[in-house]
Tab-separated table of C-alpha atoms in Angstrom:
chain	number	residue	atom	x	y	z
R	107	MET	CA	48.994	12.742	-25.471
R	108	THR	CA	45.957	14.190	-27.228
R	109	ALA	CA	43.316	14.604	-24.529
R	110	ASN	CA	42.132	17.884	-26.093
R	111	PHE	CA	41.245	16.272	-29.424
R	112	THR	CA	38.045	14.365	-30.052
R	113	PHE	CA	35.922	13.696	-33.107
R	114	GLN	CA	32.175	13.340	-32.692
R	115	PRO	CA	30.136	11.956	-35.610
R	116	LEU	CA	26.676	13.535	-35.462
R	117	ALA	CA	24.851	12.181	-38.504
R	118	THR	CA	25.360	9.749	-41.348
R	119	CYS	CA	23.919	9.406	-44.819
R	120	SER	CA	21.732	6.337	-45.246
R	121	GLN	CA	22.791	5.815	-48.890
R	122	THR	CA	26.526	6.588	-48.683
R	123	LYS	CA	29.301	6.556	-46.087
R	124	ALA	CA	29.143	10.356	-45.681
R	125	ARG	CA	29.042	11.693	-42.151
R	126	ALA	CA	28.678	15.071	-40.469
R	127	GLY	CA	30.661	15.632	-37.306
R	128	ILE	CA	32.560	17.956	-35.015
R	129	PHE	CA	36.325	17.898	-34.549
R	130	TYR	CA	37.324	19.483	-31.251
R	131	THR	CA	40.742	21.191	-30.978
R	132	PRO	CA	42.383	23.506	-28.398
R	133	HIS	CA	41.666	26.494	-30.681
R	134	GLY	CA	38.040	25.702	-31.405
R	135	VAL	CA	35.818	23.293	-33.281
R	136	VAL	CA	35.731	22.281	-36.924
R	137	GLU	CA	32.324	21.312	-38.285
R	138	THR	CA	32.900	18.536	-40.778
R	139	PRO	CA	32.976	17.923	-43.644
R	140	ARG	CA	34.993	21.083	-44.191
R	141	PHE	CA	37.344	22.650	-46.721
R	142	MET	CA	40.565	24.097	-45.224
R	143	PRO	CA	42.275	27.008	-47.009
R	144	VAL	CA	46.042	26.770	-47.460
R	145	GLY	CA	48.213	29.411	-45.797
R	146	THR	CA	51.610	28.114	-46.911
R	147	LEU	CA	53.836	30.799	-45.380
R	148	ALA	CA	51.625	31.606	-42.380
R	149	ASN	CA	49.241	33.579	-44.546
R	150	VAL	CA	46.471	32.810	-47.010
R	151	LYS	CA	47.696	34.701	-50.038
R	152	THR	CA	46.303	38.217	-50.641
R	153	ILE	CA	43.791	38.305	-47.732
R	154	THR	CA	43.898	39.159	-44.030
R	155	PRO	CA	42.969	36.766	-41.214
R	156	ASP	CA	39.799	38.789	-40.620
R	157	GLN	CA	38.802	38.477	-44.280
R	158	LEU	CA	39.596	34.763	-44.064
R	159	LYS	CA	37.316	34.360	-41.063
R	160	GLN	CA	34.497	36.038	-42.984
R	161	THR	CA	34.682	33.296	-45.644
R	162	GLY	CA	33.489	30.781	-43.077
R	163	ALA	CA	36.861	29.042	-42.868
R	164	GLN	CA	37.390	27.305	-39.542
R	165	MET	CA	40.735	25.550	-39.967
R	166	VAL	CA	43.787	26.672	-41.926
R	167	LEU	CA	46.817	24.744	-43.181
R	168	SER	CA	50.425	25.961	-43.152
R	169	ASN	CA	53.592	24.405	-44.547
R	170	THR	CA	56.435	23.025	-42.443
R	171	TYR	CA	58.989	22.967	-45.260
R	172	HIS	CA	58.453	26.556	-46.367
R	173	LEU	CA	58.276	27.969	-42.831
R	174	HIS	CA	61.490	26.163	-41.903
R	175	LEU	CA	63.259	27.848	-44.813
R	176	GLN	CA	61.662	31.261	-44.215
R	177	PRO	CA	61.478	32.756	-41.596
R	178	GLY	CA	62.461	29.658	-39.569
R	179	GLU	CA	60.491	27.995	-36.800
R	180	ARG	CA	62.428	29.787	-34.054
R	181	ILE	CA	61.274	33.136	-35.390
R	182	VAL	CA	57.677	31.903	-35.423
R	183	ALA	CA	58.026	30.624	-31.857
R	184	GLY	CA	59.529	33.956	-30.826
R	185	GLY	CA	56.433	35.633	-32.217
R	186	GLY	CA	54.225	33.597	-29.904
R	187	GLY	CA	53.740	30.521	-32.094
R	188	LEU	CA	52.026	30.091	-35.433
R	189	HIS	CA	48.566	31.272	-34.325
R	190	LYS	CA	49.764	34.536	-32.816
R	191	PHE	CA	52.472	35.092	-35.423
R	192	MET	CA	49.945	35.121	-38.271
R	193	GLY	CA	46.992	36.503	-36.315
R	194	TRP	CA	44.721	33.475	-36.692
R	195	ASP	CA	43.014	32.260	-33.511
R	196	GLY	CA	41.232	29.239	-34.993
R	197	PRO	CA	42.399	25.654	-35.488
R	198	MET	CA	45.509	25.122	-37.595
R	199	LEU	CA	47.268	22.204	-39.271
R	200	THR	CA	50.835	21.936	-40.523
R	201	ASP	CA	51.870	19.364	-43.081
R	202	SER	CA	55.126	17.492	-42.578
R	203	GLY	CA	57.075	18.943	-45.492
R	204	GLY	CA	57.264	15.516	-47.095
R	205	PHE	CA	55.376	16.362	-50.270
R	206	GLN	CA	57.429	19.524	-50.895
R	207	VAL	CA	60.716	17.719	-50.327
R	208	PHE	CA	59.837	14.840	-52.626
R	209	SER	CA	58.687	17.257	-55.309
R	210	LEU	CA	62.269	18.563	-55.442
R	211	SER	CA	63.092	15.422	-57.467
R	212	GLU	CA	66.736	15.644	-58.571
R	213	MET	CA	67.606	18.083	-55.769
R	214	ARG	CA	67.154	15.545	-52.955
R	215	LYS	CA	68.413	12.177	-51.745
R	216	ILE	CA	66.221	9.740	-49.796
R	217	THR	CA	67.710	7.349	-47.246
R	218	GLU	CA	66.260	5.434	-44.318
R	219	GLU	CA	67.403	8.274	-42.067
R	220	GLY	CA	65.439	10.930	-43.965
R	221	VAL	CA	65.871	13.284	-46.891
R	222	THR	CA	68.858	15.453	-47.746
R	223	PHE	CA	68.291	18.370	-50.085
R	224	ARG	CA	69.760	21.687	-51.087
R	225	SER	CA	67.772	24.744	-50.033
R	226	PRO	CA	66.361	26.569	-53.059
R	227	HIS	CA	66.789	29.798	-51.032
R	228	ASP	CA	70.530	29.796	-50.346
R	229	GLY	CA	71.911	26.437	-51.475
R	230	GLN	CA	72.456	25.217	-47.913
R	231	ILE	CA	72.375	21.445	-47.393
R	232	ILE	CA	69.388	20.492	-45.209
R	233	ASN	CA	68.676	17.125	-43.605
R	234	LEU	CA	64.982	16.581	-42.962
R	235	THR	CA	64.260	13.504	-40.885
R	236	PRO	CA	61.036	12.362	-39.202
R	237	GLU	CA	62.393	13.713	-35.930
R	238	LYS	CA	63.337	17.056	-37.470
R	239	SER	CA	59.915	17.432	-39.100
R	240	ILE	CA	58.222	16.832	-35.746
R	241	GLU	CA	60.635	19.172	-33.967
R	242	ILE	CA	59.808	21.941	-36.449
R	243	GLN	CA	56.073	21.331	-36.110
R	244	ASN	CA	56.261	21.163	-32.301
R	245	THR	CA	58.012	24.524	-32.406
R	246	LEU	CA	55.514	26.082	-34.834
R	247	GLY	CA	52.637	25.037	-32.573
R	248	ALA	CA	49.733	24.136	-34.897
R	249	ASP	CA	46.870	22.100	-33.421
R	250	VAL	CA	47.289	19.213	-35.876
R	251	ILE	CA	50.671	18.070	-37.165
R	252	MET	CA	51.395	15.488	-39.837
R	253	ALA	CA	53.790	12.560	-39.765
R	254	PHE	CA	56.761	12.732	-42.132
R	255	ASP	CA	56.031	10.423	-45.039
R	256	GLU	CA	57.443	9.397	-48.390
R	257	CYS	CA	55.095	10.374	-51.180
R	258	PRO	CA	55.766	8.135	-54.215
R	259	PRO	CA	55.308	9.800	-57.602
R	260	TYR	CA	52.835	8.804	-60.279
R	261	PRO	CA	53.603	6.734	-62.206
R	262	ALA	CA	55.883	4.511	-60.105
R	263	THR	CA	56.582	0.792	-60.104
R	264	ARG	CA	54.858	-1.395	-57.551
R	265	SER	CA	58.191	-2.162	-55.869
R	266	GLU	CA	58.922	1.565	-55.550
R	267	VAL	CA	55.517	2.173	-53.995
R	268	GLU	CA	55.893	-0.797	-51.646
R	269	ALA	CA	59.250	0.522	-50.447
R	270	ALA	CA	57.887	4.052	-49.927
R	271	THR	CA	54.823	2.785	-48.063
R	272	ALA	CA	56.895	0.611	-45.749
R	273	ARG	CA	59.306	3.467	-45.059
R	274	THR	CA	56.387	5.781	-44.344
R	275	TYR	CA	55.281	3.418	-41.568
R	276	ARG	CA	58.774	3.193	-40.074
R	277	TRP	CA	59.066	6.963	-40.183
R	278	LEU	CA	55.654	7.282	-38.519
R	279	GLU	CA	56.877	5.193	-35.585
R	280	ARG	CA	59.834	7.560	-35.203
R	281	CYS	CA	57.503	10.571	-35.374
R	282	ILE	CA	55.327	9.122	-32.620
R	283	ASN	CA	58.359	8.471	-30.403
R	284	PHE	CA	59.709	11.993	-30.882
R	285	HIS	CA	56.415	13.920	-30.589
R	286	GLN	CA	56.425	15.925	-27.351
R	287	ARG	CA	53.411	18.244	-27.131
R	288	PRO	CA	50.086	17.032	-25.693
R	289	ASP	CA	48.323	20.085	-27.191
R	290	GLN	CA	49.106	18.879	-30.728
R	291	ALA	CA	47.448	15.931	-32.477
R	292	LEU	CA	49.730	13.840	-34.684
R	293	PHE	CA	47.987	12.399	-37.751
R	294	GLY	CA	49.332	9.423	-39.684
R	295	ILE	CA	49.235	9.262	-43.475
R	296	VAL	CA	48.079	6.305	-45.577
R	297	GLN	CA	50.272	5.819	-48.644
R	298	GLY	CA	50.176	3.012	-51.206
R	299	GLY	CA	49.990	4.727	-54.559
R	300	VAL	CA	47.343	3.324	-56.898
R	301	HIS	CA	47.581	-0.171	-55.399
R	302	LEU	CA	44.463	-0.759	-53.329
R	303	ASP	CA	45.919	-3.756	-51.515
R	304	LEU	CA	48.870	-1.658	-50.353
R	305	ARG	CA	46.472	1.070	-49.234
R	306	ALA	CA	44.417	-1.465	-47.292
R	307	LYS	CA	47.501	-2.906	-45.597
R	308	ALA	CA	48.781	0.563	-44.690
R	309	ALA	CA	45.399	1.601	-43.284
R	310	GLU	CA	45.224	-1.550	-41.150
R	311	GLU	CA	48.723	-0.972	-39.755
R	312	LEU	CA	47.987	2.675	-38.938
R	313	LYS	CA	44.709	1.827	-37.210
R	314	LYS	CA	46.584	-0.292	-34.682
R	315	LEU	CA	48.530	2.779	-33.555
R	316	ASP	CA	45.312	4.486	-32.393
R	317	LEU	CA	46.280	7.947	-33.610
R	318	PRO	CA	43.998	10.983	-33.109
R	319	GLY	CA	43.423	11.303	-36.862
R	320	TYR	CA	44.317	9.850	-40.250
R	321	ALA	CA	45.075	11.244	-43.690
R	322	ILE	CA	45.013	9.804	-47.180
R	323	GLY	CA	48.143	11.044	-48.950
R	324	GLY	CA	49.839	10.446	-52.257
R	325	VAL	CA	46.896	11.501	-54.407
R	326	SER	CA	46.701	14.514	-56.728
R	327	VAL	CA	50.256	13.763	-57.856
R	328	GLY	CA	49.354	13.204	-61.502
R	329	GLU	CA	46.712	10.467	-61.456
R	330	PRO	CA	43.488	10.900	-63.443
R	331	PRO	CA	40.591	12.034	-61.224
R	332	GLU	CA	38.747	8.761	-61.690
R	333	LEU	CA	41.705	6.884	-60.209
R	334	ILE	CA	41.855	9.262	-57.230
R	335	ALA	CA	38.168	8.540	-56.636
R	336	GLN	CA	38.817	4.795	-56.736
R	337	ILE	CA	41.630	5.100	-54.184
R	338	VAL	CA	39.578	7.258	-51.825
R	339	LYS	CA	36.449	5.098	-52.066
R	340	ALA	CA	38.498	2.017	-51.159
R	341	THR	CA	40.624	3.597	-48.434
R	342	ALA	CA	38.469	6.025	-46.434
R	343	PRO	CA	36.016	3.412	-45.069
R	344	LEU	CA	38.960	1.408	-43.708
R	345	LEU	CA	39.972	4.207	-41.336
R	346	PRO	CA	38.534	4.449	-37.794
R	347	TYR	CA	34.987	5.777	-37.690
R	348	ASN	CA	35.558	7.806	-34.520
R	349	LYS	CA	38.600	9.710	-35.849
R	350	PRO	CA	38.779	12.534	-38.419
R	351	ARG	CA	39.740	11.527	-41.960
R	352	TYR	CA	41.675	14.028	-44.048
R	353	LEU	CA	42.191	13.857	-47.825
R	354	MET	CA	45.312	15.833	-48.678
R	355	GLY	CA	45.548	18.190	-51.647
R	356	VAL	CA	42.008	17.890	-53.026
R	357	GLY	CA	39.571	20.752	-53.493
R	358	THR	CA	37.220	20.619	-56.470
R	359	TYR	CA	33.472	20.171	-56.034
R	360	ARG	CA	33.422	16.728	-57.614
R	361	GLU	CA	36.508	15.376	-55.839
R	362	MET	CA	35.243	16.550	-52.460
R	363	ALA	CA	31.700	15.278	-52.977
R	364	ILE	CA	32.921	11.815	-53.988
R	365	ALA	CA	35.360	11.719	-51.069
R	366	ILE	CA	32.696	12.850	-48.604
R	367	ALA	CA	30.447	10.049	-49.873
R	368	ALA	CA	33.295	7.674	-48.962
R	369	GLY	CA	33.515	9.098	-45.447
R	370	VAL	CA	36.197	11.818	-45.677
R	371	ASP	CA	35.899	14.832	-43.336
R	372	LEU	CA	38.648	17.360	-44.150
R	373	PHE	CA	40.188	18.750	-47.342
R	374	ASP	CA	42.841	21.271	-48.344
R	375	CYS	CA	43.882	22.666	-51.694
R	376	VAL	CA	45.575	25.752	-53.169
R	377	ILE	CA	42.944	25.984	-55.944
R	378	PRO	CA	40.966	28.979	-54.591
R	379	THR	CA	44.013	31.208	-54.129
R	380	ARG	CA	45.904	30.007	-57.197
R	381	TRP	CA	42.915	30.466	-59.477
R	382	ALA	CA	42.313	33.914	-58.010
R	383	ARG	CA	45.865	34.965	-58.906
R	384	HIS	CA	45.139	33.875	-62.482
R	385	GLY	CA	41.939	35.896	-62.712
R	386	THR	CA	39.699	32.871	-62.327
R	387	ALA	CA	36.565	32.632	-60.214
R	388	MET	CA	34.865	29.462	-59.043
R	389	VAL	CA	31.106	29.821	-59.406
R	390	GLN	CA	28.932	26.882	-58.360
R	391	GLY	CA	31.706	24.501	-59.327
R	392	GLU	CA	32.518	26.089	-62.686
R	393	ARG	CA	35.740	27.932	-63.555
R	394	TRP	CA	35.186	31.422	-64.940
R	395	ASN	CA	38.047	33.227	-66.663
R	396	LEU	CA	37.243	36.880	-65.997
R	397	LYS	CA	39.414	38.020	-68.905
R	398	ASN	CA	36.670	36.688	-71.148
R	399	ALA	CA	35.095	39.552	-73.141
R	400	LYS	CA	31.598	38.489	-72.049
R	401	PHE	CA	32.303	39.778	-68.528
R	402	ARG	CA	33.409	43.291	-69.531
R	403	ASP	CA	29.898	44.755	-69.374
R	404	ASP	CA	28.235	42.192	-67.104
R	405	PHE	CA	27.060	44.074	-64.031
R	406	GLN	CA	25.729	41.107	-62.082
R	407	PRO	CA	27.607	39.761	-59.047
R	408	LEU	CA	29.624	36.620	-59.586
R	409	ASP	CA	26.938	34.678	-57.738
R	410	GLU	CA	23.847	36.447	-56.475
R	411	THR	CA	23.305	33.681	-53.901
R	412	CYS	CA	26.794	34.088	-52.416
R	413	PRO	CA	27.048	36.078	-49.147
R	414	CYS	CA	30.759	36.920	-49.527
R	415	TYR	CA	32.042	40.508	-49.482
R	416	THR	CA	32.956	40.312	-53.169
R	417	CYS	CA	29.544	39.211	-54.398
R	418	GLN	CA	27.714	41.620	-52.117
R	419	ASN	CA	29.615	44.677	-53.346
R	420	PHE	CA	31.095	44.222	-56.821
R	421	SER	CA	30.066	43.220	-60.336
R	422	ARG	CA	31.592	40.809	-62.798
R	423	ALA	CA	32.449	43.830	-64.943
R	424	TYR	CA	34.421	45.463	-62.145
R	425	LEU	CA	36.268	42.255	-61.357
R	426	SER	CA	37.037	41.761	-65.040
R	427	HIS	CA	38.399	45.326	-65.151
R	428	LEU	CA	40.647	44.682	-62.139
R	429	VAL	CA	41.932	41.417	-63.597
R	430	ARG	CA	42.669	43.006	-66.980
R	431	SER	CA	44.427	45.881	-65.208
R	432	GLN	CA	46.412	43.450	-63.042
R	433	GLU	CA	45.273	45.249	-59.913
R	434	ILE	CA	46.139	43.499	-56.647
R	435	LEU	CA	42.599	44.076	-55.422
R	436	ALA	CA	41.413	41.587	-58.060
R	437	TYR	CA	43.324	38.785	-56.373
R	438	THR	CA	42.008	39.737	-52.947
R	439	LEU	CA	38.382	39.864	-54.053
R	440	LEU	CA	38.590	36.638	-56.039
R	441	THR	CA	40.338	34.822	-53.192
R	442	ILE	CA	37.610	35.905	-50.769
R	443	HIS	CA	34.956	34.584	-53.143
R	444	ASN	CA	36.725	31.347	-54.124
R	445	ILE	CA	37.381	30.300	-50.538
R	446	THR	CA	33.823	31.194	-49.543
R	447	GLU	CA	32.612	29.103	-52.484
R	448	LEU	CA	34.426	25.945	-51.371
R	449	VAL	CA	33.640	26.386	-47.681
R	450	ARG	CA	29.945	26.917	-48.503
R	451	PHE	CA	29.928	23.815	-50.680
R	452	THR	CA	31.125	21.662	-47.786
R	453	GLN	CA	28.723	23.441	-45.422
R	454	LYS	CA	25.805	22.644	-47.741
R	455	ILE	CA	26.866	19.023	-47.927
R	456	ARG	CA	27.086	18.882	-44.142
R	457	GLN	CA	23.515	20.101	-43.805
R	458	ALA	CA	22.355	17.657	-46.475
R	459	ILE	CA	23.968	14.793	-44.558
R	460	ILE	CA	22.137	15.904	-41.412
R	461	ASN	CA	18.893	16.044	-43.418
R	462	ASP	CA	19.769	12.714	-45.112
R	463	THR	CA	19.353	14.287	-48.555
R	464	PHE	CA	23.022	14.217	-49.580
R	465	ALA	CA	22.821	11.350	-52.085
R	466	SER	CA	19.925	12.907	-53.988
R	467	GLU	CA	20.777	16.588	-53.584
R	468	PHE	CA	24.391	16.186	-54.732
R	469	ALA	CA	23.911	13.332	-57.200
R	470	SER	CA	25.306	15.347	-60.128
R	471	TRP	CA	28.607	15.834	-58.284
R	472	LEU	CA	28.914	12.153	-57.469
R	473	ASP	CA	29.065	11.140	-61.139
R	474	TRP	CA	32.316	11.366	-63.127
R	475	SER	CA	30.479	11.115	-66.444
R	476	THR	CA	29.689	14.837	-66.190
R	477	ALA	CA	32.882	16.821	-66.747
R	478	ASP	CA	33.608	19.990	-64.767
R	479	GLN	CA	32.915	22.999	-66.925
R	480	VAL	CA	35.304	25.817	-67.769
R	481	VAL	CA	34.106	29.178	-69.068
R	482	MET	CA	36.996	30.512	-71.128
């Protein structure tokens, strides 16, 4: 059902499990490893699709749960499908809605059939099942769609995680049976919480299904970063070498570098847009709070090596002024820069893998003993 989707590894790192590759989709190629910006409601907040393309982004993520609630998948389909509706002609991925539903906590009820919850928009009772999630995603029309899974919280008991992981597999089988569109690749999701043996078992079971791609889910839900790294290092190498590997919800320099060293190809995270809306820039992996007085009369660009529109045209002082004035332009300019920053980071790693210099060139980002810095 996925003849249009192939993953071609091009180069590997001799000292790690990192690889550079190409993921082919009906809407174009994705050069991996690659950071994917999040466009939750069929838009990446505060910027246009053309501005997004200028950041170097190749693949964008949208959210099944939120689009189902507003405007509804039928509206999106009536607008020509997700690509045309939002004006993005490159590859797209939709998540299953599972994480958002399970984050509702007391507002939802989980059964073997699916999840029942009350819409935060109008109070309507909604039943989201594996079949319904796939139906919504088939209607939206993204290139890659995700299986509906149960994301256990952190912390959780081992028995709770075991139950969620087993249900995730049963739900995946239902997703596969219901999936209808050959122009969409259905990815499975490895759950298992912090238990490496459960992760290994889940990965082995998913491999047998020969899916077009695989994701590592259930991280970034409250665990310390070191534990996330342990999970990823143990899980990623277990997934098929000739299929793309996607780590969900991760997007800092260090997290991505460590995951890439384990063999991960794709990442998504709301960090670049969320930080931008809080007046924060990411500069070579550091967080800069532009409300800091030191930036008020600093007329350098954020990063003189950065080719983005923001760095090529505006100073730190101007950006600080916009942030302090709560001007919308501040969020646009910072989003452009922050996304460019993360995409460039993965592009640089890709080239280093091809040159076989990744382990040495990015050694500082592969070590958790050096904390990420914040300029307050």
